[in-house]
PDB file of C-alpha atoms and ligand atoms in Angstrom:
ATOM      1  CA  MET A   1    -228.184  73.976-141.643  1.00 98.00           C
ATOM      2  CA  GLU A   2    -231.155  76.550-142.758  1.00 98.00           C
ATOM      3  CA  VAL A   3    -234.465  77.463-141.413  1.00 98.00           C
ATOM      4  CA  PHE A   4    -237.733  78.643-143.586  1.00 99.00           C
ATOM      5  CA  LYS A   5    -240.659  80.318-141.221  1.00 98.00           C
ATOM      6  CA  SER A   6    -242.238  80.244-144.239  1.00 98.00           C
ATOM      7  CA  LYS A   7    -244.607  78.082-146.116  1.00 98.00           C
ATOM      8  CA  SER A   8    -243.209  79.436-149.236  1.00 98.00           C
ATOM      9  CA  GLU A   9    -239.738  79.674-148.629  1.00 98.00           C
ATOM     10  CA  MET A  10    -239.938  76.059-147.435  1.00 98.00           C
ATOM     11  CA  TYR A  11    -241.994  74.580-150.516  1.00 98.00           C
ATOM     12  CA  ASN A  12    -239.090  76.249-152.823  1.00 98.00           C
ATOM     13  CA  PHE A  13    -236.415  75.003-151.570  1.00 98.00           C
ATOM     14  CA  SER A  14    -237.896  71.389-151.211  1.00 98.00           C
ATOM     15  CA  LEU A  15    -239.307  71.383-154.951  1.00 98.00           C
ATOM     16  CA  TYR A  16    -235.849  72.071-155.850  1.00 98.00           C
ATOM     17  CA  TYR A  17    -234.673  69.753-154.680  1.00 98.00           C
ATOM     18  CA  LYS A  18    -237.407  66.938-155.295  1.00 97.00           C
ATOM     19  CA  LYS A  19    -236.263  68.254-159.297  1.00 97.00           C
ATOM     20  CA  SER A  20    -232.690  67.370-159.197  1.00 97.00           C
ATOM     21  CA  GLY A  21    -234.130  62.946-157.897  1.00 98.00           C
ATOM     22  CA  ARG A  22    -233.305  64.156-154.207  1.00 98.00           C
ATOM     23  CA  THR A  23    -235.047  62.010-152.332  1.00 98.00           C
ATOM     24  CA  ILE A  24    -236.450  64.195-148.860  1.00 98.00           C
ATOM     25  CA  GLY A  25    -236.875  62.388-144.941  1.00 99.00           C
ATOM     26  CA  LEU A  26    -239.385  64.411-142.315  1.00 99.00           C
ATOM     27  CA  VAL A  27    -239.166  64.402-139.127  1.00 99.00           C
ATOM     28  CA  PRO A  28    -242.076  66.747-137.698  1.00 99.00           C
ATOM     29  CA  THR A  29    -241.954  66.820-134.098  1.00 98.00           C
ATOM     30  CA  MET A  30    -242.796  69.875-131.175  1.00 98.00           C
ATOM     31  CA  GLY A  31    -238.747  71.195-130.313  1.00 98.00           C
ATOM     32  CA  PHE A  32    -237.258  70.173-127.260  1.00 98.00           C
ATOM     33  CA  LEU A  33    -235.423  67.737-128.539  1.00 98.00           C
ATOM     34  CA  HIS A  34    -233.712  64.569-127.128  1.00 98.00           C
ATOM     35  CA  GLU A  35    -232.884  61.385-127.920  1.00 98.00           C
ATOM     36  CA  GLY A  36    -235.744  60.604-129.313  1.00 98.00           C
ATOM     37  CA  HIS A  37    -236.025  63.216-131.849  1.00 98.00           C
ATOM     38  CA  LEU A  38    -232.075  63.023-132.767  1.00 98.00           C
ATOM     39  CA  SER A  39    -233.066  59.025-133.562  1.00 98.00           C
ATOM     40  CA  LEU A  40    -235.791  59.377-135.947  1.00 98.00           C
ATOM     41  CA  ILE A  41    -233.026  62.521-137.748  1.00 99.00           C
ATOM     42  CA  ARG A  42    -230.581  60.098-137.990  1.00 99.00           C
ATOM     43  CA  LYS A  43    -232.826  57.039-139.404  1.00 98.00           C
ATOM     44  CA  SER A  44    -233.702  59.974-142.100  1.00 99.00           C
ATOM     45  CA  LYS A  45    -230.152  60.688-142.120  1.00 98.00           C
ATOM     46  CA  GLU A  46    -229.279  56.984-143.243  1.00 98.00           C
ATOM     47  CA  GLU A  47    -232.111  56.720-146.231  1.00 98.00           C
ATOM     48  CA  CYS A  48    -232.611  60.668-147.140  1.00 98.00           C
ATOM     49  CA  ASP A  49    -230.223  62.563-148.791  1.00 98.00           C
ATOM     50  CA  ILE A  50    -231.841  65.340-147.578  1.00 98.00           C
ATOM     51  CA  THR A  51    -233.729  65.834-143.342  1.00 99.00           C
ATOM     52  CA  VAL A  52    -235.752  68.092-142.961  1.00 99.00           C
ATOM     53  CA  ILE A  53    -237.528  69.044-138.961  1.00 99.00           C
ATOM     54  CA  SER A  54    -240.030  70.631-138.311  1.00 99.00           C
ATOM     55  CA  ILE A  55    -240.714  72.646-135.589  1.00 99.00           C
ATOM     56  CA  PHE A  56    -244.303  73.482-134.659  1.00 98.00           C
ATOM     57  CA  VAL A  57    -246.572  72.860-131.115  1.00 98.00           C
ATOM     58  CA  ASN A  58    -249.289  72.419-132.619  1.00 98.00           C
ATOM     59  CA  PRO A  59    -252.013  74.219-130.952  1.00 98.00           C
ATOM     60  CA  VAL A  60    -255.283  72.010-132.616  1.00 98.00           C
ATOM     61  CA  GLN A  61    -254.007  69.398-131.071  1.00 98.00           C
ATOM     62  CA  PHE A  62    -254.262  70.555-127.870  1.00 98.00           C
ATOM     63  CA  GLY A  63    -257.303  70.536-125.615  1.00 97.00           C
ATOM     64  CA  PRO A  64    -259.011  73.741-124.005  1.00 96.00           C
ATOM     65  CA  ASN A  65    -257.601  72.883-120.491  1.00 95.00           C
ATOM     66  CA  GLU A  66    -254.243  70.508-121.596  1.00 97.00           C
ATOM     67  CA  ASP A  67    -250.438  72.576-121.666  1.00 97.00           C
ATOM     68  CA  PHE A  68    -249.988  73.792-124.985  1.00 98.00           C
ATOM     69  CA  GLN A  69    -249.372  77.012-123.450  1.00 97.00           C
ATOM     70  CA  ARG A  70    -246.673  75.454-120.953  1.00 97.00           C
ATOM     71  CA  TYR A  71    -244.880  72.838-123.740  1.00 98.00           C
ATOM     72  CA  PRO A  72    -241.656  73.128-123.078  1.00 98.00           C
ATOM     73  CA  ARG A  73    -239.974  75.069-126.093  1.00 98.00           C
ATOM     74  CA  ASN A  74    -235.695  76.113-125.819  1.00 98.00           C
ATOM     75  CA  PHE A  75    -235.484  76.799-130.132  1.00 98.00           C
ATOM     76  CA  ALA A  76    -231.861  78.084-129.317  1.00 98.00           C
ATOM     77  CA  LYS A  77    -230.405  74.224-128.588  1.00 98.00           C
ATOM     78  CA  ASP A  78    -232.618  72.780-130.424  1.00 98.00           C
ATOM     79  CA  LYS A  79    -231.034  74.247-133.319  1.00 98.00           C
ATOM     80  CA  GLU A  80    -228.141  73.260-131.895  1.00 98.00           C
ATOM     81  CA  LEU A  81    -228.313  70.095-131.733  1.00 98.00           C
ATOM     82  CA  ALA A  82    -230.158  70.244-135.653  1.00 99.00           C
ATOM     83  CA  ARG A  83    -226.646  71.052-136.693  1.00 98.00           C
ATOM     84  CA  LYS A  84    -224.778  68.650-134.777  1.00 98.00           C
ATOM     85  CA  GLU A  85    -226.634  66.093-136.606  1.00 98.00           C
ATOM     86  CA  GLY A  86    -226.336  67.154-139.728  1.00 98.00           C
ATOM     87  CA  VAL A  87    -230.281  68.213-140.447  1.00 99.00           C
ATOM     88  CA  ASP A  88    -230.851  70.532-143.689  1.00 98.00           C
ATOM     89  CA  VAL A  89    -233.649  72.096-143.119  1.00 98.00           C
ATOM     90  CA  ILE A  90    -235.596  73.344-139.723  1.00 99.00           C
ATOM     91  CA  PHE A  91    -238.867  74.349-140.989  1.00 99.00           C
ATOM     92  CA  TYR A  92    -239.825  76.210-137.986  1.00 99.00           C
ATOM     93  CA  PRO A  93    -243.315  78.142-138.445  1.00 98.00           C
ATOM     94  CA  GLU A  94    -245.876  80.395-136.724  1.00 98.00           C
ATOM     95  CA  VAL A  95    -248.779  79.323-135.474  1.00 98.00           C
ATOM     96  CA  ALA A  96    -251.000  82.092-138.047  1.00 98.00           C
ATOM     97  CA  GLU A  97    -248.748  80.947-140.633  1.00 98.00           C
ATOM     98  CA  MET A  98    -250.367  77.276-140.387  1.00 98.00           C
ATOM     99  CA  TYR A  99    -253.596  78.223-139.558  1.00 98.00           C
ATOM    100  CA  PRO A 100    -254.083  82.014-140.707  1.00 98.00           C
ATOM    101  CA  GLN A 101    -257.536  83.560-138.998  1.00 98.00           C
ATOM    102  CA  ASP A 102    -259.832  82.301-141.551  1.00 98.00           C
ATOM    103  CA  TYR A 103    -258.848  78.843-141.666  1.00 98.00           C
ATOM    104  CA  LEU A 104    -261.284  75.851-141.809  1.00 98.00           C
ATOM    105  CA  THR A 105    -260.285  72.185-143.056  1.00 98.00           C
ATOM    106  CA  TYR A 106    -259.723  69.711-140.984  1.00 98.00           C
ATOM    107  CA  VAL A 107    -258.898  65.884-141.305  1.00 98.00           C
ATOM    108  CA  ASN A 108    -259.956  63.413-139.351  1.00 97.00           C
ATOM    109  CA  VAL A 109    -259.450  59.475-139.132  1.00 98.00           C
ATOM    110  CA  LYS A 110    -262.957  57.662-137.623  1.00 98.00           C
ATOM    111  CA  LYS A 111    -263.409  54.926-135.440  1.00 98.00           C
ATOM    112  CA  LEU A 112    -259.376  54.743-134.202  1.00 98.00           C
ATOM    113  CA  ASP A 113    -259.792  58.575-132.615  1.00 97.00           C
ATOM    114  CA  LYS A 114    -262.153  57.586-130.773  1.00 97.00           C
ATOM    115  CA  MET A 115    -259.758  54.561-128.515  1.00 98.00           C
ATOM    116  CA  MET A 116    -257.526  55.373-126.154  1.00 98.00           C
ATOM    117  CA  CYS A 117    -255.744  58.785-126.082  1.00 98.00           C
ATOM    118  CA  GLY A 118    -258.072  59.877-128.387  1.00 98.00           C
ATOM    119  CA  LYS A 119    -261.060  59.483-125.264  1.00 98.00           C
ATOM    120  CA  PHE A 120    -258.443  60.495-123.345  1.00 98.00           C
ATOM    121  CA  ARG A 121    -258.317  63.685-125.634  1.00 98.00           C
ATOM    122  CA  PRO A 122    -260.771  64.103-128.364  1.00 98.00           C
ATOM    123  CA  GLY A 123    -260.087  65.906-131.209  1.00 98.00           C
ATOM    124  CA  HIS A 124    -256.011  65.049-130.389  1.00 98.00           C
ATOM    125  CA  PHE A 125    -255.626  63.237-133.879  1.00 98.00           C
ATOM    126  CA  ARG A 126    -257.671  65.372-135.948  1.00 98.00           C
ATOM    127  CA  GLY A 127    -255.491  68.214-135.066  1.00 98.00           C
ATOM    128  CA  VAL A 128    -252.142  65.484-135.180  1.00 99.00           C
ATOM    129  CA  CYS A 129    -253.651  64.570-139.075  1.00 99.00           C
ATOM    130  CA  THR A 130    -254.668  67.352-140.232  1.00 99.00           C
ATOM    131  CA  VAL A 131    -250.687  69.558-139.326  1.00 99.00           C
ATOM    132  CA  VAL A 132    -249.287  66.598-140.382  1.00 99.00           C
ATOM    133  CA  LEU A 133    -251.060  66.774-143.368  1.00 99.00           C
ATOM    134  CA  LYS A 134    -249.718  69.640-144.043  1.00 99.00           C
ATOM    135  CA  LEU A 135    -245.975  68.989-143.446  1.00 99.00           C
ATOM    136  CA  PHE A 136    -246.541  66.777-145.887  1.00 99.00           C
ATOM    137  CA  ASN A 137    -248.174  69.602-148.474  1.00 98.00           C
ATOM    138  CA  ILE A 138    -245.356  71.973-147.888  1.00 98.00           C
ATOM    139  CA  ILE A 139    -241.961  69.365-147.501  1.00 98.00           C
ATOM    140  CA  CYS A 140    -243.417  67.528-149.746  1.00 98.00           C
ATOM    141  CA  PRO A 141    -241.381  64.139-148.078  1.00 98.00           C
ATOM    142  CA  ASP A 142    -240.453  60.808-149.844  1.00 98.00           C
ATOM    143  CA  LYS A 143    -240.324  58.909-146.150  1.00 99.00           C
ATOM    144  CA  SER A 144    -241.629  60.855-142.571  1.00 99.00           C
ATOM    145  CA  TYR A 145    -240.220  59.525-139.834  1.00 99.00           C
ATOM    146  CA  PHE A 146    -242.438  58.582-136.333  1.00 98.00           C
ATOM    147  CA  GLY A 147    -241.526  57.251-132.745  1.00 98.00           C
ATOM    148  CA  MET A 148    -242.895  53.850-131.788  1.00 98.00           C
ATOM    149  CA  LYS A 149    -243.241  56.012-128.311  1.00 98.00           C
ATOM    150  CA  ASP A 150    -246.338  57.307-129.276  1.00 98.00           C
ATOM    151  CA  TYR A 151    -248.011  53.887-131.167  1.00 98.00           C
ATOM    152  CA  GLN A 152    -251.860  55.055-131.491  1.00 98.00           C
ATOM    153  CA  GLN A 153    -249.959  58.417-133.822  1.00 98.00           C
ATOM    154  CA  PHE A 154    -248.377  56.352-136.015  1.00 98.00           C
ATOM    155  CA  ILE A 155    -251.159  54.018-136.760  1.00 98.00           C
ATOM    156  CA  ILE A 156    -253.641  56.523-137.362  1.00 98.00           C
ATOM    157  CA  LEU A 157    -250.718  58.617-139.426  1.00 98.00           C
ATOM    158  CA  LYS A 158    -250.419  54.851-142.355  1.00 98.00           C
ATOM    159  CA  LYS A 159    -253.944  54.372-142.196  1.00 98.00           C
ATOM    160  CA  MET A 160    -254.816  58.473-143.330  1.00 98.00           C
ATOM    161  CA  VAL A 161    -251.073  58.299-145.214  1.00 98.00           C
ATOM    162  CA  LYS A 162    -253.247  54.796-147.260  1.00 98.00           C
ATOM    163  CA  ASP A 163    -257.262  56.197-147.159  1.00 98.00           C
ATOM    164  CA  LEU A 164    -255.803  58.947-148.687  1.00 98.00           C
ATOM    165  CA  ASP A 165    -253.060  57.610-151.152  1.00 98.00           C
ATOM    166  CA  LEU A 166    -250.178  59.662-150.632  1.00 98.00           C
ATOM    167  CA  ASN A 167    -246.794  58.403-151.709  1.00 98.00           C
ATOM    168  CA  ILE A 168    -245.261  58.749-148.871  1.00 98.00           C
ATOM    169  CA  GLU A 169    -243.090  56.062-146.581  1.00 98.00           C
ATOM    170  CA  ILE A 170    -244.463  56.311-142.634  1.00 98.00           C
ATOM    171  CA  ILE A 171    -241.626  54.764-140.716  1.00 98.00           C
ATOM    172  CA  GLY A 172    -241.242  53.781-137.140  1.00 98.00           C
ATOM    173  CA  CYS A 173    -238.777  53.625-135.435  1.00 98.00           C
ATOM    174  CA  ASP A 174    -238.072  52.475-131.544  1.00 98.00           C
ATOM    175  CA  THR A 175    -238.830  54.064-128.307  1.00 98.00           C
ATOM    176  CA  ILE A 176    -235.752  55.364-127.333  1.00 98.00           C
ATOM    177  CA  ARG A 177    -235.019  55.298-123.032  1.00 98.00           C
ATOM    178  CA  GLU A 178    -233.674  56.225-120.094  1.00 98.00           C
ATOM    179  CA  ASN A 179    -231.757  53.992-118.765  1.00 98.00           C
ATOM    180  CA  ASP A 180    -234.538  52.846-116.062  1.00 98.00           C
ATOM    181  CA  GLY A 181    -236.429  52.240-119.052  1.00 98.00           C
ATOM    182  CA  LEU A 182    -238.895  55.943-118.105  1.00 98.00           C
ATOM    183  CA  ALA A 183    -239.898  57.146-122.098  1.00 98.00           C
ATOM    184  CA  LEU A 184    -237.696  59.473-122.519  1.00 98.00           C
ATOM    185  CA  SER A 185    -240.637  62.336-123.781  1.00 98.00           C
ATOM    186  CA  SER A 186    -241.097  66.705-123.573  1.00 97.00           C
ATOM    187  CA  ARG A 187    -242.870  66.612-120.817  1.00 97.00           C
ATOM    188  CA  ASN A 188    -240.513  64.776-118.847  1.00 98.00           C
ATOM    189  CA  SER A 189    -239.096  67.814-117.711  1.00 97.00           C
ATOM    190  CA  TYR A 190    -242.615  68.618-115.840  1.00 98.00           C
ATOM    191  CA  LEU A 191    -241.965  65.999-113.705  1.00 98.00           C
ATOM    192  CA  SER A 192    -240.609  66.343-110.365  1.00 98.00           C
ATOM    193  CA  SER A 193    -237.148  64.740-108.796  1.00 98.00           C
ATOM    194  CA  ALA A 194    -239.323  63.066-106.542  1.00 98.00           C
ATOM    195  CA  GLU A 195    -241.745  62.322-109.280  1.00 98.00           C
ATOM    196  CA  ARG A 196    -239.006  61.221-111.849  1.00 98.00           C
ATOM    197  CA  LYS A 197    -237.041  58.450-109.236  1.00 98.00           C
ATOM    198  CA  GLU A 198    -240.973  56.608-109.849  1.00 98.00           C
ATOM    199  CA  ALA A 199    -241.236  57.042-113.056  1.00 98.00           C
ATOM    200  CA  ASN A 200    -240.138  54.525-114.315  1.00 98.00           C
ATOM    201  CA  ILE A 201    -243.835  52.444-112.802  1.00 98.00           C
ATOM    202  CA  LEU A 202    -245.136  52.825-116.241  1.00 98.00           C
ATOM    203  CA  TYR A 203    -242.075  51.089-118.046  1.00 98.00           C
ATOM    204  CA  LYS A 204    -242.021  48.502-115.665  1.00 98.00           C
ATOM    205  CA  THR A 205    -246.257  47.438-115.338  1.00 98.00           C
ATOM    206  CA  ILE A 206    -245.654  47.295-118.669  1.00 98.00           C
ATOM    207  CA  LEU A 207    -243.053  44.713-118.936  1.00 98.00           C
ATOM    208  CA  PHE A 208    -244.452  43.017-115.692  1.00 98.00           C
ATOM    209  CA  ALA A 209    -247.687  42.943-118.262  1.00 98.00           C
ATOM    210  CA  GLU A 210    -246.222  41.226-120.495  1.00 98.00           C
ATOM    211  CA  LYS A 211    -244.185  39.238-118.501  1.00 98.00           C
ATOM    212  CA  GLU A 212    -247.684  37.506-117.776  1.00 97.00           C
ATOM    213  CA  LEU A 213    -249.221  37.200-120.790  1.00 96.00           C
ATOM    214  CA  LYS A 214    -246.509  35.531-122.080  1.00 94.00           C
ATOM    215  CA  GLU A 215    -247.364  32.712-119.076  1.00 94.00           C
ATOM    216  CA  LYS A 216    -250.531  32.173-120.542  1.00 92.00           C
ATOM    217  CA  LYS A 217    -252.013  31.994-117.307  1.00 93.00           C
ATOM    218  CA  ARG A 218    -253.607  34.978-116.623  1.00 96.00           C
ATOM    219  CA  SER A 219    -256.681  36.021-118.384  1.00 96.00           C
ATOM    220  CA  ILE A 220    -256.140  39.565-120.443  1.00 97.00           C
ATOM    221  CA  MET A 221    -259.043  41.228-118.290  1.00 97.00           C
ATOM    222  CA  ALA A 222    -257.116  40.033-114.866  1.00 98.00           C
ATOM    223  CA  ILE A 223    -253.902  41.400-116.095  1.00 98.00           C
ATOM    224  CA  ARG A 224    -255.052  44.460-117.099  1.00 98.00           C
ATOM    225  CA  ARG A 225    -256.382  44.114-113.547  1.00 98.00           C
ATOM    226  CA  LYS A 226    -253.322  43.893-112.348  1.00 98.00           C
ATOM    227  CA  SER A 227    -251.511  46.458-113.702  1.00 98.00           C
ATOM    228  CA  ILE A 228    -253.757  49.204-113.599  1.00 98.00           C
ATOM    229  CA  GLU A 229    -253.331  48.085-109.487  1.00 98.00           C
ATOM    230  CA  MET A 230    -249.274  47.940-109.827  1.00 98.00           C
ATOM    231  CA  LEU A 231    -249.482  51.361-111.284  1.00 98.00           C
ATOM    232  CA  TYR A 232    -251.693  52.879-107.770  1.00 98.00           C
ATOM    233  CA  GLY A 233    -249.222  51.189-105.370  1.00 98.00           C
ATOM    234  CA  CYS A 234    -246.886  54.060-106.645  1.00 98.00           C
ATOM    235  CA  LYS A 235    -247.671  56.823-104.523  1.00 98.00           C
ATOM    236  CA  PHE A 236    -247.051  59.239-107.460  1.00 98.00           C
ATOM    237  CA  ILE A 237    -249.934  58.013-108.899  1.00 98.00           C
ATOM    238  CA  SER A 238    -252.243  60.388-109.000  1.00 98.00           C
ATOM    239  CA  LYS A 239    -254.567  58.389-112.339  1.00 98.00           C
ATOM    240  CA  VAL A 240    -254.222  55.985-115.276  1.00 98.00           C
ATOM    241  CA  GLU A 241    -256.178  57.053-118.278  1.00 98.00           C
ATOM    242  CA  TYR A 242    -256.815  53.370-119.521  1.00 98.00           C
ATOM    243  CA  PHE A 243    -254.208  50.430-119.482  1.00 98.00           C
ATOM    244  CA  ASP A 244    -254.390  48.380-122.621  1.00 98.00           C
ATOM    245  CA  ILE A 245    -253.590  45.419-124.681  1.00 98.00           C
ATOM    246  CA  ARG A 246    -254.808  45.065-128.025  1.00 98.00           C
ATOM    247  CA  ASP A 247    -254.048  44.258-131.076  1.00 96.00           C
ATOM    248  CA  ALA A 248    -250.894  45.760-132.771  1.00 97.00           C
ATOM    249  CA  GLU A 249    -252.238  45.728-136.330  1.00 96.00           C
ATOM    250  CA  ASN A 250    -255.632  47.488-135.732  1.00 96.00           C
ATOM    251  CA  LEU A 251    -256.025  48.948-132.408  1.00 98.00           C
ATOM    252  CA  LYS A 252    -258.988  46.511-131.841  1.00 97.00           C
ATOM    253  CA  ALA A 253    -258.929  45.833-127.949  1.00 97.00           C
ATOM    254  CA  LEU A 254    -258.721  41.770-127.176  1.00 95.00           C
ATOM    255  CA  LYS A 255    -260.495  40.046-125.060  1.00 92.00           C
ATOM    256  CA  LYS A 256    -258.383  37.076-125.417  1.00 91.00           C
ATOM    257  CA  ILE A 257    -255.058  36.060-127.621  1.00 89.00           C
ATOM    258  CA  GLU A 258    -256.243  33.080-129.755  1.00 86.00           C
ATOM    259  CA  TYR A 259    -252.940  30.563-130.800  1.00 88.00           C
ATOM    260  CA  ASN A 260    -252.216  28.833-133.984  1.00 88.00           C
ATOM    261  CA  LYS A 261    -251.392  25.580-134.088  1.00 87.00           C
ATOM    262  CA  GLU A 262    -247.837  26.192-133.965  1.00 87.00           C
ATOM    263  CA  GLY A 263    -248.946  27.116-130.270  1.00 84.00           C
ATOM    264  CA  ASP A 264    -248.500  31.176-131.180  1.00 86.00           C
ATOM    265  CA  ALA A 265    -250.594  34.314-130.635  1.00 85.00           C
ATOM    266  CA  GLU A 266    -252.379  34.909-134.431  1.00 83.00           C
ATOM    267  CA  ASN A 267    -251.306  39.052-133.834  1.00 84.00           C
ATOM    268  CA  LYS A 268    -248.312  40.966-132.282  1.00 95.00           C
ATOM    269  CA  ILE A 269    -249.945  41.767-129.175  1.00 97.00           C
ATOM    270  CA  LEU A 270    -250.150  45.804-128.366  1.00 98.00           C
ATOM    271  CA  ILE A 271    -249.752  46.374-124.580  1.00 98.00           C
ATOM    272  CA  ALA A 272    -250.333  50.689-124.016  1.00 98.00           C
ATOM    273  CA  LEU A 273    -251.387  53.182-120.552  1.00 98.00           C
ATOM    274  CA  ALA A 274    -251.945  56.707-119.703  1.00 98.00           C
ATOM    275  CA  ALA A 275    -251.175  57.768-117.022  1.00 98.00           C
ATOM    276  CA  TRP A 276    -250.799  60.746-114.620  1.00 98.00           C
ATOM    277  CA  ILE A 277    -247.815  61.731-112.235  1.00 98.00           C
ATOM    278  CA  GLY A 278    -248.780  64.121-110.228  1.00 98.00           C
ATOM    279  CA  LYS A 279    -249.647  66.706-112.901  1.00 97.00           C
ATOM    280  CA  THR A 280    -248.130  65.818-115.918  1.00 98.00           C
ATOM    281  CA  ARG A 281    -249.981  63.324-118.794  1.00 98.00           C
ATOM    282  CA  LEU A 282    -246.859  60.404-119.494  1.00 98.00           C
ATOM    283  CA  ILE A 283    -247.653  58.166-122.085  1.00 98.00           C
ATOM    284  CA  ASP A 284    -245.411  54.373-123.109  1.00 98.00           C
ATOM    285  CA  ASN A 285    -246.683  51.484-124.581  1.00 99.00           C
ATOM    286  CA  LYS A 286    -245.036  47.670-125.939  1.00 98.00           C
ATOM    287  CA  VAL A 287    -245.661  45.556-128.727  1.00 98.00           C
ATOM    288  CA  VAL A 288    -245.210  41.789-128.484  1.00 97.00           C
ATOM    289  CA  VAL A 289    -245.129  38.845-130.033  1.00 93.00           C
ATOM    290  CA  LEU A 290    -246.029  36.142-128.059  1.00 88.00           C
TER     291      LEU A 290
HETATM  292  P1  AMP B 301    -242.916  64.676-129.753  1.00 82.01           P
HETATM  293  O1  AMP B 301    -241.627  66.193-130.180  1.00 82.01           O
HETATM  294  O2  AMP B 301    -243.135  64.389-128.711  1.00 82.01           O
HETATM  295  O3  AMP B 301    -244.216  65.884-131.103  1.00 82.01           O
HETATM  296  O4  AMP B 301    -242.471  63.914-130.886  1.00 82.01           O
HETATM  297  C1  AMP B 301    -241.925  63.955-132.657  1.00 82.01           C
HETATM  298  C2  AMP B 301    -241.876  62.870-132.619  1.00 82.01           C
HETATM  299  O5  AMP B 301    -240.324  62.015-132.127  1.00 82.01           O
HETATM  300  C3  AMP B 301    -243.135  61.906-132.305  1.00 82.01           C
HETATM  301  O6  AMP B 301    -242.757  61.438-133.494  1.00 82.01           O
HETATM  302  C4  AMP B 301    -242.914  60.634-131.387  1.00 82.01           C
HETATM  303  O7  AMP B 301    -242.936  59.586-131.479  1.00 82.01           O
HETATM  304  C5  AMP B 301    -241.422  60.921-131.421  1.00 82.01           C
HETATM  305  N1  AMP B 301    -240.929  60.371-130.432  1.00 82.01           N
HETATM  306  C6  AMP B 301    -241.149  61.168-128.966  1.00 82.01           C
HETATM  307  N2  AMP B 301    -240.224  60.502-127.414  1.00 82.01           N
HETATM  308  C7  AMP B 301    -239.708  59.242-128.322  1.00 82.01           C
HETATM  309  C8  AMP B 301    -238.561  59.232-127.439  1.00 82.01           C
HETATM  310  N3  AMP B 301    -239.075  57.633-127.247  1.00 82.01           N
HETATM  311  N4  AMP B 301    -238.457  57.598-128.556  1.00 82.01           N
HETATM  312  C9  AMP B 301    -238.239  57.752-130.230  1.00 82.01           C
HETATM  313  N5  AMP B 301    -239.517  58.626-130.643  1.00 82.01           N
HETATM  314  C10 AMP B 301    -239.665  59.979-130.074  1.00 82.01           C
END
């Protein structure tokens, strides 16, 4: 397994394998790898000849009062995990390699970046799109793998690839969860043990909303209200930023579910939330078909 810190080494490696007709799969990460990341790596290994992962805590996607400095990092452990999975290359650049002092260019997917997480983290998706496009240009992947845990990110990146005519397939992968339902996240390491025990309230509430949607008795507004109440019923929830029910394809907010003649919902439905457990901001979601 190679570790490249410079863009030129990374690019030359990719060029060599592309020229020899090999396919490259990319798994972008911020490190502190867990089973969620490893599931993306395994998918890439199944589908591509060469698997590259990037480990880069991207300062541009963090707001000024967010956790960039304290974001968990453990490169030695990540390297060992990646090696065991059979990763071919880790691209592990310094911030100055990605954003030299004279850096000026950013990528923005409009509209989709203003809702849900974008509303509470202005500039976040601009940072994500910018770094992912740079990684695409440096690594030249055929396919790139993203977790549906960050569902809005997945939709925005698919839109960026379509709008900018990039010849890269964006593959969405299922959310990997702990046994009690909590979605794996590097940020779970911030939780105290008491908070951790109750953190699955996020997923429990999503399942509650799914059940309510399936029963078709309550309106979307009522389901959202009851779900937010359920979240605040947990003493560790300090803030619910949003609890949304949206069209899973285009993220439009749904006021009511439209059914076709067969009684099936016209759209795939996204249930998504962001909430603070103490001082830790977590997100989760589920796509449901009614
Ligand atoms: P991050 O290191 O948090 O930026 O995540 C890197 C990639 O792993 C993103 O595409 C995430 O959506 C994905 N990911 C994070 N957590 C999970 C999870 N629990 N299950 C599946 N994918 C995940």
